[in-house]
Amino acid sequence: MKKKSVNKIKRLVKHIKSHTLKDIIVAFMGLSLFIAGGGILWASSFKLPDLSSFEQRKVAESTKFYDRTGEILLFDLHENIKRTIVPSEEISDYIKKTTVAIEDAKFYEHKGIRPSSFIRAIFANLRSGSYSQGGSTITQQVIKNTVLTADKTISRKLKEWVLAVKLERMISKDRILEIYLNETAYGGNMYGVEEASRQFFGKSAKDVTLAEAAYLAAIPQATTFYSPYGNNRDALERRKNLALSNALDNGFITTEEYDTAMEEEVRFIPRAQYGIRAPHFVFYAKEYLENILGVGALENNGYKIVTTLDIELQERAEALVKATATRNATDFEAENAALVALDPKTGDILSMVGSRDYFDQEIDGQFNVATAPNRQPGSTMKPIIYARAFMEGYTPETVLFDLETEFSTACSVEGVPLDGSGDRKKCYRPVNYDNRFRGPITLREALAQSINVPSVKLLYLTGIRDSLSLARDMGITSLTNPDRYGLTLVLGGGEISLLEMTGAYGVFANDGIRVPHRPVLQVFDNNGREVNLPAQR
């Protein structure tokens, strides 16, 4: 009896579960059909704008950068705009192949959208906590950059999908690619591959080599970051190589063509001087906003950018840097210099000079020394190490001995390697700038006179890891490997940027409170509404 009862109960539970599962499936399908039906009805009301308005729209939506007063124009992204529209047959097949390879390898196979790419982008964005990947096809990018706003919303994305499908039904794939290549921004006031080819290589888009075409394919994703005249040439090189490898993997080019392009040394012609004030700062601010608003939005949406720049301080800084660098070139064969000025209470970048002359090609003047992360800070690291010591209980009156000292345990006190190798590179016996040793000295005096030996001893006492932890808290993020620097850190053994160091010194000027630096005060859209920007960290 008991066995029969148990079996009846099992059959009853199974019957209930099967009906419950069926009900859930039916309900889900019904809800999905309802949502899909509503979406179809909503999408069917869309009207594709007239594509003939592309040219006028870009000229009308001009983004401008101003100083902190909002009155003095620093740079107009579309002033004297340079764009030459050319038909598809006057664009090199290499440009088409490398662009499709890196932007949308299945361009000639899909119908305007690729849901699988969009889903991958969603998961990538969820992992990164950002909206850095969009999964857009070339057709979607044409729609996004010419018809829709840059708002990152679900409704705008759905409109983009529908319009992309409609566009593919209206015009051919080749025509879509032609529009994309003629309208794509390549940095500053350059639009389209014809203008970019002439500006970068001094030749028409139909005459570029495969390697040159790969560079043109690489740049549009982030025109400032990947600019061949900026600080990220290594990143540009990697993306160019990615365009070539994608083209090879997809059968767009042969192995022989790939090998030849990889070996080719491409030369970019010097960047022409044009109307711009504080160019290093402007392009720093532009890259900063590209990471927030997106390249297409910044290029095309007609923003008014009020920066943090104090134009009077900037002009004085530029004159000072040029005079000092010119003098140093004569006296010390040091041909360049940089300067950054911050407001420590707000983090505002008041002036930024990245070289003695932005337009001087002989000194690579367009390279921004102020933001380059590979500059040794020298003794400017000492105050940070002393600050760490004071946090641990040392005082300005603490005494250390400024005496000749061997710091390596691999050597004797006389500086002789203990293994008998005679290799004195294993030893570390720092000296002071004047080759003198002062004996007992307070931390106050040692820091005031920038004495090396007691400073190295202080780093040893406070610890490299704790000192680097304080440096990070003060905004120095470049020093990432404690095992790499050793005791030379206090004498500038690491590499950081001038901008980071200036921000760290701002902590001292602001009573120990760090305010992250920023290049932009406000952004207004073309209707005068302020655009909310995320807080700096």
mmCIF file of N, CA and C in Angstrom, residues 137-233:
data_model
loop_
_atom_site.group_PDB
_atom_site.id
_atom_site.type_symbol
_atom_site.label_atom_id
_atom_site.label_comp_id
_atom_site.label_asym_id
_atom_site.label_seq_id
_atom_site.Cartn_x
_atom_site.Cartn_y
_atom_site.Cartn_z
ATOM 1 N N THR A 137 27.523 47.910 -36.840
ATOM 2 C CA THR A 137 28.008 47.661 -38.185
ATOM 3 C C THR A 137 28.359 48.990 -38.839
ATOM 4 N N ILE A 138 28.983 48.906 -40.021
ATOM 5 C CA ILE A 138 29.284 50.134 -40.754
ATOM 6 C C ILE A 138 27.995 50.861 -41.110
ATOM 7 N N THR A 139 26.963 50.108 -41.478
ATOM 8 C CA THR A 139 25.673 50.726 -41.811
ATOM 9 C C THR A 139 25.104 51.457 -40.607
ATOM 10 N N GLN A 140 25.174 50.843 -39.431
ATOM 11 C CA GLN A 140 24.694 51.496 -38.212
ATOM 12 C C GLN A 140 25.492 52.759 -37.916
ATOM 13 N N GLN A 141 26.798 52.714 -38.160
ATOM 14 C CA GLN A 141 27.622 53.897 -37.907
ATOM 15 C C GLN A 141 27.245 55.039 -38.846
ATOM 16 N N VAL A 142 26.899 54.720 -40.088
ATOM 17 C CA VAL A 142 26.440 55.757 -41.008
ATOM 18 C C VAL A 142 25.167 56.396 -40.477
ATOM 19 N N ILE A 143 24.242 55.561 -40.018
ATOM 20 C CA ILE A 143 22.987 56.072 -39.447
ATOM 21 C C ILE A 143 23.265 56.909 -38.204
ATOM 22 N N LYS A 144 24.077 56.379 -37.315
ATOM 23 C CA LYS A 144 24.353 57.044 -36.032
ATOM 24 C C LYS A 144 25.016 58.397 -36.229
ATOM 25 N N ASN A 145 25.939 58.478 -37.160
ATOM 26 C CA ASN A 145 26.716 59.710 -37.336
ATOM 27 C C ASN A 145 26.035 60.741 -38.219
ATOM 28 N N THR A 146 24.973 60.365 -38.911
ATOM 29 C CA THR A 146 24.373 61.293 -39.860
ATOM 30 C C THR A 146 22.892 61.544 -39.647
ATOM 31 N N VAL A 147 22.206 60.659 -38.938
ATOM 32 C CA VAL A 147 20.761 60.781 -38.810
ATOM 33 C C VAL A 147 20.319 60.949 -37.365
ATOM 34 N N LEU A 148 20.893 60.145 -36.466
ATOM 35 C CA LEU A 148 20.430 60.120 -35.083
ATOM 36 C C LEU A 148 21.348 60.919 -34.173
ATOM 37 N N THR A 149 20.880 61.140 -32.954
ATOM 38 C CA THR A 149 21.718 61.749 -31.925
ATOM 39 C C THR A 149 22.671 60.696 -31.392
ATOM 40 N N ALA A 150 23.606 61.126 -30.552
ATOM 41 C CA ALA A 150 24.594 60.196 -29.990
ATOM 42 C C ALA A 150 24.169 59.657 -28.631
ATOM 43 N N ASP A 151 22.919 59.894 -28.217
ATOM 44 C CA ASP A 151 22.450 59.418 -26.922
ATOM 45 C C ASP A 151 22.598 57.903 -26.837
ATOM 46 N N LYS A 152 23.134 57.425 -25.721
ATOM 47 C CA LYS A 152 23.338 55.997 -25.536
ATOM 48 C C LYS A 152 22.131 55.418 -24.800
ATOM 49 N N THR A 153 21.012 55.299 -25.510
ATOM 50 C CA THR A 153 19.773 54.787 -24.936
ATOM 51 C C THR A 153 19.288 53.602 -25.753
ATOM 52 N N ILE A 154 18.419 52.797 -25.128
ATOM 53 C CA ILE A 154 17.886 51.624 -25.825
ATOM 54 C C ILE A 154 17.030 52.053 -27.009
ATOM 55 N N SER A 155 16.198 53.085 -26.813
ATOM 56 C CA SER A 155 15.321 53.535 -27.897
ATOM 57 C C SER A 155 16.128 54.021 -29.102
ATOM 58 N N ARG A 156 17.220 54.765 -28.845
ATOM 59 C CA ARG A 156 18.028 55.233 -29.966
ATOM 60 C C ARG A 156 18.695 54.066 -30.677
ATOM 61 N N LYS A 157 19.123 53.053 -29.907
ATOM 62 C CA LYS A 157 19.760 51.886 -30.508
ATOM 63 C C LYS A 157 18.779 51.109 -31.378
ATOM 64 N N LEU A 158 17.531 50.976 -30.899
ATOM 65 C CA LEU A 158 16.527 50.273 -31.681
ATOM 66 C C LEU A 158 16.206 51.036 -32.966
ATOM 67 N N LYS A 159 16.116 52.357 -32.865
ATOM 68 C CA LYS A 159 15.907 53.171 -34.065
ATOM 69 C C LYS A 159 17.061 52.981 -35.045
ATOM 70 N N GLU A 160 18.255 52.928 -34.498
ATOM 71 C CA GLU A 160 19.438 52.733 -35.339
ATOM 72 C C GLU A 160 19.342 51.413 -36.096
ATOM 73 N N TRP A 161 18.894 50.356 -35.414
ATOM 74 C CA TRP A 161 18.739 49.055 -36.066
ATOM 75 C C TRP A 161 17.750 49.135 -37.223
ATOM 76 N N VAL A 162 16.571 49.691 -36.936
ATOM 77 C CA VAL A 162 15.517 49.750 -37.957
ATOM 78 C C VAL A 162 15.964 50.583 -39.148
ATOM 79 N N LEU A 163 16.556 51.727 -38.873
ATOM 80 C CA LEU A 163 16.997 52.609 -39.949
ATOM 81 C C LEU A 163 18.135 51.983 -40.751
ATOM 82 N N ALA A 164 18.993 51.215 -40.077
ATOM 83 C CA ALA A 164 20.082 50.537 -40.785
ATOM 84 C C ALA A 164 19.530 49.508 -41.771
ATOM 85 N N VAL A 165 18.530 48.753 -41.326
ATOM 86 C CA VAL A 165 17.898 47.775 -42.218
ATOM 87 C C VAL A 165 17.229 48.474 -43.397
ATOM 88 N N LYS A 166 16.522 49.588 -43.115
ATOM 89 C CA LYS A 166 15.860 50.337 -44.185
ATOM 90 C C LYS A 166 16.877 50.912 -45.171
ATOM 91 N N LEU A 167 17.993 51.422 -44.648
ATOM 92 C CA LEU A 167 19.010 51.998 -45.517
ATOM 93 C C LEU A 167 19.579 50.944 -46.461
ATOM 94 N N GLU A 168 19.792 49.736 -45.932
ATOM 95 C CA GLU A 168 20.337 48.668 -46.765
ATOM 96 C C GLU A 168 19.382 48.289 -47.888
ATOM 97 N N ARG A 169 18.076 48.499 -47.684
ATOM 98 C CA ARG A 169 17.099 48.209 -48.730
ATOM 99 C C ARG A 169 17.036 49.326 -49.768
ATOM 100 N N MET A 170 17.484 50.520 -49.348
ATOM 101 C CA MET A 170 17.402 51.678 -50.243
ATOM 102 C C MET A 170 18.590 51.794 -51.173
ATOM 103 N N ILE A 171 19.786 51.548 -50.637
ATOM 104 C CA ILE A 171 20.995 51.747 -51.426
ATOM 105 C C ILE A 171 21.917 50.550 -51.270
ATOM 106 N N SER A 172 22.890 50.443 -52.153
ATOM 107 C CA SER A 172 23.776 49.278 -52.175
ATOM 108 C C SER A 172 24.819 49.322 -51.069
ATOM 109 N N LYS A 173 25.432 48.164 -50.830
ATOM 110 C CA LYS A 173 26.519 48.071 -49.848
ATOM 111 C C LYS A 173 27.668 49.002 -50.228
ATOM 112 N N ASP A 174 28.020 49.017 -51.516
ATOM 113 C CA ASP A 174 29.142 49.852 -51.955
ATOM 114 C C ASP A 174 28.850 51.331 -51.721
ATOM 115 N N ARG A 175 27.590 51.713 -51.927
ATOM 116 C CA ARG A 175 27.228 53.118 -51.699
ATOM 117 C C ARG A 175 27.298 53.456 -50.212
ATOM 118 N N ILE A 176 26.880 52.540 -49.350
ATOM 119 C CA ILE A 176 26.958 52.760 -47.896
ATOM 120 C C ILE A 176 28.412 52.922 -47.475
ATOM 121 N N LEU A 177 29.276 52.055 -47.984
ATOM 122 C CA LEU A 177 30.696 52.145 -47.635
ATOM 123 C C LEU A 177 31.293 53.441 -48.174
ATOM 124 N N GLU A 178 30.872 53.858 -49.352
ATOM 125 C CA GLU A 178 31.348 55.119 -49.927
ATOM 126 C C GLU A 178 30.959 56.298 -49.036
ATOM 127 N N ILE A 179 29.717 56.318 -48.553
ATOM 128 C CA ILE A 179 29.275 57.388 -47.649
ATOM 129 C C ILE A 179 30.097 57.373 -46.377
ATOM 130 N N TYR A 180 30.288 56.181 -45.828
ATOM 131 C CA TYR A 180 31.061 56.053 -44.584
ATOM 132 C C TYR A 180 32.471 56.619 -44.757
ATOM 133 N N LEU A 181 33.141 56.236 -45.842
ATOM 134 C CA LEU A 181 34.526 56.663 -46.042
ATOM 135 C C LEU A 181 34.637 58.142 -46.364
ATOM 136 N N ASN A 182 33.615 58.730 -46.944
ATOM 137 C CA ASN A 182 33.630 60.161 -47.254
ATOM 138 C C ASN A 182 33.245 61.024 -46.068
ATOM 139 N N GLU A 183 32.535 60.460 -45.092
ATOM 140 C CA GLU A 183 32.041 61.262 -43.975
ATOM 141 C C GLU A 183 32.787 61.026 -42.672
ATOM 142 N N THR A 184 33.621 59.997 -42.621
ATOM 143 C CA THR A 184 34.316 59.655 -41.374
ATOM 144 C C THR A 184 35.331 60.734 -40.984
ATOM 145 N N ALA A 185 35.377 61.037 -39.674
ATOM 146 C CA ALA A 185 36.341 62.012 -39.153
ATOM 147 C C ALA A 185 37.698 61.347 -38.956
ATOM 148 N N TYR A 186 38.758 62.078 -39.310
ATOM 149 C CA TYR A 186 40.120 61.580 -39.140
ATOM 150 C C TYR A 186 40.943 62.478 -38.219
ATOM 151 N N GLY A 187 40.261 63.382 -37.519
ATOM 152 C CA GLY A 187 40.966 64.232 -36.571
ATOM 153 C C GLY A 187 40.958 65.685 -36.983
ATOM 154 N N GLY A 188 40.769 66.565 -35.994
ATOM 155 C CA GLY A 188 40.779 67.997 -36.279
ATOM 156 C C GLY A 188 39.696 68.363 -37.264
ATOM 157 N N ASN A 189 40.075 68.995 -38.360
ATOM 158 C CA ASN A 189 39.098 69.431 -39.344
ATOM 159 C C ASN A 189 39.110 68.554 -40.597
ATOM 160 N N MET A 190 39.647 67.356 -40.492
ATOM 161 C CA MET A 190 39.724 66.439 -41.632
ATOM 162 C C MET A 190 38.542 65.482 -41.643
ATOM 163 N N TYR A 191 37.867 65.395 -42.794
ATOM 164 C CA TYR A 191 36.775 64.454 -42.985
ATOM 165 C C TYR A 191 36.970 63.720 -44.300
ATOM 166 N N GLY A 192 36.771 62.429 -44.260
ATOM 167 C CA GLY A 192 36.847 61.629 -45.460
ATOM 168 C C GLY A 192 38.250 61.157 -45.790
ATOM 169 N N VAL A 193 38.322 60.003 -46.471
ATOM 170 C CA VAL A 193 39.624 59.401 -46.746
ATOM 171 C C VAL A 193 40.433 60.196 -47.764
ATOM 172 N N GLU A 194 39.761 60.921 -48.641
ATOM 173 C CA GLU A 194 40.511 61.700 -49.626
ATOM 174 C C GLU A 194 41.313 62.794 -48.936
ATOM 175 N N GLU A 195 40.651 63.544 -48.056
ATOM 176 C CA GLU A 195 41.348 64.615 -47.343
ATOM 177 C C GLU A 195 42.411 64.042 -46.410
ATOM 178 N N ALA A 196 42.065 62.946 -45.718
ATOM 179 C CA ALA A 196 43.024 62.329 -44.802
ATOM 180 C C ALA A 196 44.248 61.814 -45.549
ATOM 181 N N SER A 197 44.039 61.212 -46.695
ATOM 182 C CA SER A 197 45.164 60.707 -47.489
ATOM 183 C C SER A 197 46.101 61.831 -47.904
ATOM 184 N N ARG A 198 45.509 62.947 -48.306
ATOM 185 C CA ARG A 198 46.338 64.075 -48.735
ATOM 186 C C ARG A 198 47.054 64.714 -47.552
ATOM 187 N N GLN A 199 46.370 64.831 -46.415
ATOM 188 C CA GLN A 199 46.971 65.457 -45.242
ATOM 189 C C GLN A 199 48.056 64.580 -44.628
ATOM 190 N N PHE A 200 47.832 63.268 -44.567
ATOM 191 C CA PHE A 200 48.780 62.367 -43.922
ATOM 192 C C PHE A 200 49.930 61.940 -44.838
ATOM 193 N N PHE A 201 49.602 61.677 -46.129
ATOM 194 C CA PHE A 201 50.595 61.061 -47.013
ATOM 195 C C PHE A 201 50.898 61.877 -48.262
ATOM 196 N N GLY A 202 50.171 62.980 -48.478
ATOM 197 C CA GLY A 202 50.420 63.799 -49.646
ATOM 198 C C GLY A 202 50.022 63.144 -50.951
ATOM 199 N N LYS A 203 49.016 62.284 -50.927
ATOM 200 C CA LYS A 203 48.565 61.605 -52.137
ATOM 201 C C LYS A 203 47.059 61.382 -52.079
ATOM 202 N N SER A 204 46.472 61.050 -53.220
ATOM 203 C CA SER A 204 45.040 60.795 -53.289
ATOM 204 C C SER A 204 44.692 59.455 -52.649
ATOM 205 N N ALA A 205 43.432 59.312 -52.257
ATOM 206 C CA ALA A 205 42.969 58.067 -51.623
ATOM 207 C C ALA A 205 43.080 56.874 -52.570
ATOM 208 N N LYS A 206 43.101 57.109 -53.860
ATOM 209 C CA LYS A 206 43.193 55.994 -54.815
ATOM 210 C C LYS A 206 44.617 55.484 -54.961
ATOM 211 N N ASP A 207 45.587 56.228 -54.418
ATOM 212 C CA ASP A 207 46.994 55.892 -54.632
ATOM 213 C C ASP A 207 47.717 55.367 -53.393
ATOM 214 N N VAL A 208 47.033 55.214 -52.271
ATOM 215 C CA VAL A 208 47.723 54.805 -51.042
ATOM 216 C C VAL A 208 48.151 53.346 -51.119
ATOM 217 N N THR A 209 49.183 53.027 -50.386
ATOM 218 C CA THR A 209 49.632 51.638 -50.268
ATOM 219 C C THR A 209 48.748 50.901 -49.265
ATOM 220 N N LEU A 210 48.928 49.615 -49.179
ATOM 221 C CA LEU A 210 48.155 48.817 -48.227
ATOM 222 C C LEU A 210 48.458 49.236 -46.792
ATOM 223 N N ALA A 211 49.729 49.466 -46.476
ATOM 224 C CA ALA A 211 50.100 49.885 -45.116
ATOM 225 C C ALA A 211 49.469 51.241 -44.784
ATOM 226 N N GLU A 212 49.514 52.178 -45.722
ATOM 227 C CA GLU A 212 48.902 53.488 -45.500
ATOM 228 C C GLU A 212 47.395 53.353 -45.320
ATOM 229 N N ALA A 213 46.782 52.486 -46.096
ATOM 230 C CA ALA A 213 45.344 52.247 -45.963
ATOM 231 C C ALA A 213 45.000 51.692 -44.591
ATOM 232 N N ALA A 214 45.857 50.823 -44.062
ATOM 233 C CA ALA A 214 45.611 50.242 -42.740
ATOM 234 C C ALA A 214 45.654 51.313 -41.648
ATOM 235 N N TYR A 215 46.552 52.281 -41.801
ATOM 236 C CA TYR A 215 46.558 53.401 -40.849
ATOM 237 C C TYR A 215 45.259 54.191 -40.946
ATOM 238 N N LEU A 216 44.798 54.437 -42.162
ATOM 239 C CA LEU A 216 43.544 55.179 -42.339
ATOM 240 C C LEU A 216 42.371 54.408 -41.729
ATOM 241 N N ALA A 217 42.418 53.105 -41.786
ATOM 242 C CA ALA A 217 41.363 52.289 -41.182
ATOM 243 C C ALA A 217 41.436 52.322 -39.661
ATOM 244 N N ALA A 218 42.643 52.517 -39.129
ATOM 245 C CA ALA A 218 42.844 52.455 -37.670
ATOM 246 C C ALA A 218 42.427 53.724 -36.952
ATOM 247 N N ILE A 219 42.573 54.870 -37.585
ATOM 248 C CA ILE A 219 42.449 56.158 -36.897
ATOM 249 C C ILE A 219 41.028 56.532 -36.476
ATOM 250 N N PRO A 220 39.977 56.309 -37.288
ATOM 251 C CA PRO A 220 38.653 56.854 -36.952
ATOM 252 C C PRO A 220 38.067 56.418 -35.618
ATOM 253 N N GLN A 221 38.455 55.267 -35.080
ATOM 254 C CA GLN A 221 37.860 54.818 -33.823
ATOM 255 C C GLN A 221 38.073 55.823 -32.700
ATOM 256 N N ALA A 222 39.223 56.482 -32.668
ATOM 257 C CA ALA A 222 39.526 57.515 -31.661
ATOM 258 C C ALA A 222 40.570 58.439 -32.278
ATOM 259 N N THR A 223 40.104 59.475 -32.965
ATOM 260 C CA THR A 223 40.999 60.269 -33.819
ATOM 261 C C THR A 223 42.105 60.970 -33.050
ATOM 262 N N THR A 224 41.836 61.415 -31.844
ATOM 263 C CA THR A 224 42.872 62.081 -31.061
ATOM 264 C C THR A 224 43.854 61.065 -30.492
ATOM 265 N N PHE A 225 43.315 59.993 -29.921
ATOM 266 C CA PHE A 225 44.172 58.973 -29.312
ATOM 267 C C PHE A 225 45.078 58.327 -30.347
ATOM 268 N N TYR A 226 44.524 58.016 -31.520
ATOM 269 C CA TYR A 226 45.300 57.339 -32.554
ATOM 270 C C TYR A 226 45.957 58.293 -33.552
ATOM 271 N N SER A 227 45.968 59.566 -33.247
ATOM 272 C CA SER A 227 46.587 60.530 -34.149
ATOM 273 C C SER A 227 48.069 60.202 -34.354
ATOM 274 N N PRO A 228 48.537 60.198 -35.597
ATOM 275 C CA PRO A 228 49.966 59.932 -35.830
ATOM 276 C C PRO A 228 50.863 61.046 -35.328
ATOM 277 N N TYR A 229 50.266 62.168 -34.906
ATOM 278 C CA TYR A 229 51.050 63.290 -34.385
ATOM 279 C C TYR A 229 50.979 63.375 -32.853
ATOM 280 N N GLY A 230 50.337 62.406 -32.215
ATOM 281 C CA GLY A 230 50.161 62.440 -30.777
ATOM 282 C C GLY A 230 51.151 61.561 -30.036
ATOM 283 N N ASN A 231 50.771 61.205 -28.805
ATOM 284 C CA ASN A 231 51.657 60.457 -27.915
ATOM 285 C C ASN A 231 51.453 58.947 -27.976
ATOM 286 N N ASN A 232 50.528 58.488 -28.817
ATOM 287 C CA ASN A 232 50.160 57.072 -28.775
ATOM 288 C C ASN A 232 50.486 56.346 -30.074
ATOM 289 N N ARG A 233 51.664 56.600 -30.601
ATOM 290 C CA ARG A 233 52.047 55.962 -31.861
ATOM 291 C C ARG A 233 52.122 54.436 -31.734
#
